[in-house]
Amino acid sequence: MKFDIKEEHLIIKPYKSQTSVYVREQKGFYQKIRRYINWLLMLAFIAMPFVQFNDQQAVLLDVVKQEFRIFNLTFWPQDFILLAGIFMVAAFALFFITTWLGRVWCGYVCPQTVWTLAYVWVEHRIEGTRNKRMALDRAPWTLTKAYKKTLKHSIWQLMSLVTATTFISYFVPVSELYSTMLTFDWSGAVTFWVLFFALATYANAGWMREHVCIHLCPYSRFQSAMFDKNTLMVAYDATRGETRGPRKRSDDRQTLKDDKGLGDCVDCNLCVDVCPAGIDIRNGIQYECINCGLCIDACDQTMEKFNYPKGLISYTSEQQLAGKETKRFNLKLVSYGSLSLLFIILLGIWIEGRIPLEANIIRDRTALYRVNFEGVVENTYTLKILNKSQVPLHFNIDVDNLVNTQSTLTLTLPKKVLIGAGVMQEIPVTLAIDGYELKKKITHFNFIIQAIEQPDIVLQKNTVFFRN
């Protein structure tokens, strides 16, 4: 929705999508901050798959092997419950940031915004300024126009291919991915997903652009539920700026205000020209605004030329625009912040206390027990042990809470079991006990599995022993 401030009344106008938004290149304080952040994020995105840790790729989400490695941590499908904790942390962090700073995620770190502005930067270098691009699109097709369009789209497609290949390198080992790429030996699955994400990047950043943020992104729809009058957002000071109108730089500001009723807005329209979403911030608070701050830089630049105070468009709140004090730490903000911190701490404790070992016990399905000619009762088990660490380990297997003295217990299995990193191994185990040692027909006990090289990696699994 859009809001026009006219005669102290709000006139609601439906959003009218434009066929094309020609973004004007703008320099300034907030643009400089975003460019530094964007370069840092893009370099991290490209370089991270090449980072090695313990002689292996530091970050690898191997879907085929169902092994998800992040530096010294390796997660398996059995650990997917951690995703619930991660989603809860992300959700409350999003609520906290949105309540406090509005849509800064969208304006500064969202991949859609980062790649869109990168594509616009290429477009500007090839086709020229905003006015030149508009004129080029209106002009009939010539060799010059065809050359510029072909060059632009070729670079866009190359950027999309690099982006997609880099993204897939998080799921396929980077050495394997690039070595097979050089020999044109990609598998069908890898080829499909690289082309799929390349096409998605090219379509989203090159063609759809602001339509993704406005029509497809769910965040733009539910963000208003988290906004309040103290939320920091990009807004236009209508009290100071209206009534807008053109003027000469030599005109006296106070005279214009007293004689013609003109505010500080010179109606240059630069705030609209630089907006990636193609909106007019002067129409009031709009859900399409991504809080990128480009309109602030454009307006401050104009104010500086006219020797007017900066801040006609600024990061502010509804309270501040109404002349009231902004409550930076209200109950809603503190609650979201506290819950975010709490879930981060709990998730950290959960991950730190996680044992990189998984075991399942399968009993012999053909018989609950066997009794030999000496009256000794035997139970047979199969232990499935998964070494979830990143190094091979020797494991010792013992039992607990089964009999009072180990002299009457026979445990048939290898003393040291070597299991490779990320390997699940099946180990047959036979327990033999004199039946008179057990008072109950069903006795609960524990298998104790402990790594010899790292004694803190220990796991107890409960099962039962049957006798006649």
Coordinates of N, CA and C in Angstrom, one line a residue, residues 289-365:
C289 N 9.3 -1.0 0.5 CA 10.6 -0.4 0.9 C 11.5 -1.5 1.5
I290 N 12.8 -1.6 1.1 CA 13.7 -2.6 1.6 C 14.7 -2.0 2.5
N291 N 14.5 -0.7 2.9 CA 15.4 0.0 3.8 C 16.9 0.0 3.4
C292 N 17.1 0.2 2.1 CA 18.5 0.2 1.6 C 19.2 1.5 1.8
G293 N 18.4 2.6 2.0 CA 19.1 3.9 2.3 C 19.5 4.6 1.1
L294 N 19.3 4.1 -0.1 CA 19.7 4.8 -1.3 C 19.0 6.2 -1.5
C295 N 17.8 6.2 -1.1 CA 17.0 7.5 -1.2 C 17.6 8.5 -0.2
I296 N 18.1 8.0 0.9 CA 18.7 8.9 1.9 C 19.9 9.6 1.3
D297 N 20.8 8.8 0.7 CA 22.0 9.3 0.1 C 21.7 10.3 -1.0
A298 N 20.7 10.0 -1.8 CA 20.3 10.9 -2.9 C 19.7 12.2 -2.4
C299 N 18.9 12.1 -1.4 CA 18.3 13.3 -0.8 C 19.3 14.2 -0.1
D300 N 20.2 13.5 0.7 CA 21.2 14.3 1.4 C 22.1 15.0 0.4
Q301 N 22.4 14.4 -0.7 CA 23.2 15.0 -1.7 C 22.5 16.3 -2.3
T302 N 21.2 16.2 -2.5 CA 20.5 17.3 -3.0 C 20.4 18.4 -1.9
M303 N 20.1 18.1 -0.7 CA 20.1 19.0 0.4 C 21.4 19.8 0.5
E304 N 22.5 19.1 0.4 CA 23.8 19.7 0.5 C 24.0 20.7 -0.6
K305 N 23.5 20.4 -1.8 CA 23.7 21.4 -2.9 C 22.9 22.7 -2.7
F306 N 21.7 22.6 -2.0 CA 20.9 23.7 -1.7 C 21.2 24.4 -0.4
N307 N 22.3 23.8 0.3 CA 22.6 24.3 1.6 C 21.5 24.2 2.6
Y308 N 20.7 23.1 2.5 CA 19.7 22.8 3.4 C 20.2 21.7 4.4
P309 N 19.6 21.6 5.6 CA 20.0 20.6 6.5 C 19.7 19.2 5.9
K310 N 20.6 18.2 6.2 CA 20.4 16.9 5.7 C 19.3 16.2 6.6
G311 N 18.8 15.0 6.1 CA 17.9 14.3 7.0 C 16.5 14.5 6.6
L312 N 16.2 15.1 5.4 CA 14.8 15.1 5.0 C 14.2 13.7 4.8
I313 N 15.0 12.8 4.3 CA 14.7 11.4 4.3 C 15.8 10.8 5.2
S314 N 15.4 9.9 6.1 CA 16.4 9.4 7.1 C 15.9 8.1 7.7
Y315 N 16.8 7.4 8.4 CA 16.4 6.3 9.3 C 15.7 6.9 10.5
T316 N 14.5 6.7 10.7 CA 13.7 7.3 11.8 C 12.6 6.4 12.2
S317 N 11.7 6.8 13.1 CA 10.6 6.0 13.5 C 9.3 6.9 13.4
E318 N 8.2 6.2 13.5 CA 6.9 7.0 13.5 C 6.8 7.9 14.7
Q319 N 7.3 7.5 15.8 CA 7.3 8.3 17.0 C 8.1 9.6 16.8
Q320 N 9.3 9.4 16.2 CA 10.2 10.6 16.0 C 9.6 11.5 15.0
L321 N 8.9 11.0 13.9 CA 8.3 11.8 12.9 C 7.1 12.6 13.5
A322 N 6.5 12.0 14.6 CA 5.4 12.7 15.2 C 5.9 13.7 16.3
G323 N 7.2 13.8 16.4 CA 7.8 14.8 17.4 C 7.9 14.2 18.8
K324 N 7.8 12.9 18.9 CA 7.9 12.2 20.2 C 9.2 11.5 20.3
E325 N 9.5 11.1 21.5 CA 10.8 10.3 21.8 C 10.6 8.9 21.4
T326 N 11.6 8.3 20.7 CA 11.5 6.9 20.3 C 12.0 6.1 21.5
K327 N 11.2 5.1 21.8 CA 11.6 4.2 22.9 C 12.4 3.0 22.3
R328 N 13.7 3.1 22.4 CA 14.6 2.1 21.8 C 14.4 0.7 22.5
F329 N 14.1 0.7 23.7 CA 14.1 -0.6 24.5 C 12.7 -0.7 25.1
N330 N 11.7 -1.1 24.3 CA 10.4 -1.4 24.8 C 10.3 -2.9 25.1
L331 N 9.2 -3.3 25.6 CA 9.0 -4.7 26.1 C 9.0 -5.6 24.9
K332 N 8.5 -5.3 23.8 CA 8.5 -6.2 22.6 C 9.9 -6.4 22.1
L333 N 10.7 -5.4 22.0 CA 12.1 -5.5 21.6 C 12.9 -6.3 22.5
V334 N 12.8 -6.0 23.8 CA 13.6 -6.7 24.8 C 13.2 -8.2 24.9
S335 N 11.9 -8.5 24.7 CA 11.5 -9.9 24.7 C 12.1 -10.7 23.5
Y336 N 12.0 -10.1 22.3 CA 12.6 -10.8 21.2 C 14.1 -10.9 21.4
G337 N 14.8 -9.9 21.9 CA 16.2 -10.0 22.1 C 16.6 -11.0 23.1
S338 N 15.8 -11.1 24.2 CA 16.1 -12.1 25.3 C 15.9 -13.5 24.8
L339 N 14.8 -13.7 24.0 CA 14.5 -15.0 23.5 C 15.6 -15.4 22.5
S340 N 16.0 -14.5 21.7 CA 17.1 -14.8 20.7 C 18.3 -15.2 21.4
L341 N 18.7 -14.5 22.4 CA 19.9 -14.8 23.2 C 19.8 -16.1 23.9
L342 N 18.6 -16.4 24.5 CA 18.4 -17.6 25.2 C 18.5 -18.8 24.2
F343 N 17.9 -18.8 23.1 CA 17.9 -19.9 22.1 C 19.4 -20.1 21.6
I344 N 20.1 -19.0 21.4 CA 21.5 -19.1 20.9 C 22.3 -19.8 21.9
I345 N 22.1 -19.5 23.2 CA 22.9 -20.2 24.3 C 22.5 -21.6 24.4
L346 N 21.2 -21.9 24.3 CA 20.7 -23.3 24.4 C 21.2 -24.1 23.2
L347 N 21.2 -23.5 22.0 CA 21.7 -24.2 20.9 C 23.2 -24.5 21.0
G348 N 24.0 -23.5 21.5 CA 25.4 -23.7 21.7 C 25.7 -24.8 22.7
I349 N 24.9 -24.8 23.8 CA 25.1 -25.9 24.8 C 24.8 -27.3 24.2
W350 N 23.7 -27.3 23.4 CA 23.3 -28.5 22.8 C 24.3 -29.1 21.8
I351 N 24.9 -28.2 21.0 CA 25.9 -28.6 20.0 C 27.2 -29.0 20.8
E352 N 27.6 -28.3 21.8 CA 28.8 -28.6 22.6 C 28.7 -29.9 23.3
G353 N 27.5 -30.2 23.8 CA 27.3 -31.5 24.5 C 26.9 -32.7 23.6
R354 N 26.9 -32.4 22.3 CA 26.6 -33.5 21.4 C 27.7 -34.5 21.3
I355 N 27.3 -35.8 21.4 CA 28.3 -36.9 21.3 C 28.4 -37.3 19.9
P356 N 29.7 -37.3 19.3 CA 29.8 -37.7 17.9 C 29.8 -39.2 17.7
L357 N 28.8 -39.8 18.2 CA 28.7 -41.3 18.2 C 27.3 -41.7 18.2
E358 N 26.9 -42.6 17.4 CA 25.5 -43.1 17.3 C 25.6 -44.6 17.3
A359 N 24.7 -45.3 18.0 CA 24.6 -46.7 18.1 C 23.2 -47.2 18.2
N360 N 22.9 -48.3 17.4 CA 21.6 -49.0 17.5 C 21.9 -50.4 17.8
I361 N 21.0 -51.0 18.6 CA 21.2 -52.4 19.0 C 20.0 -53.2 18.4
I362 N 20.4 -54.3 17.7 CA 19.4 -55.1 17.0 C 19.6 -56.5 17.6
R363 N 18.5 -57.0 18.2 CA 18.6 -58.4 18.7 C 18.4 -59.4 17.6
D364 N 18.8 -60.6 17.9 CA 18.6 -61.8 17.0 C 17.2 -62.1 16.9
R365 N 16.6 -62.0 15.7 CA 15.2 -62.1 15.5 C 14.7 -63.6 15.4

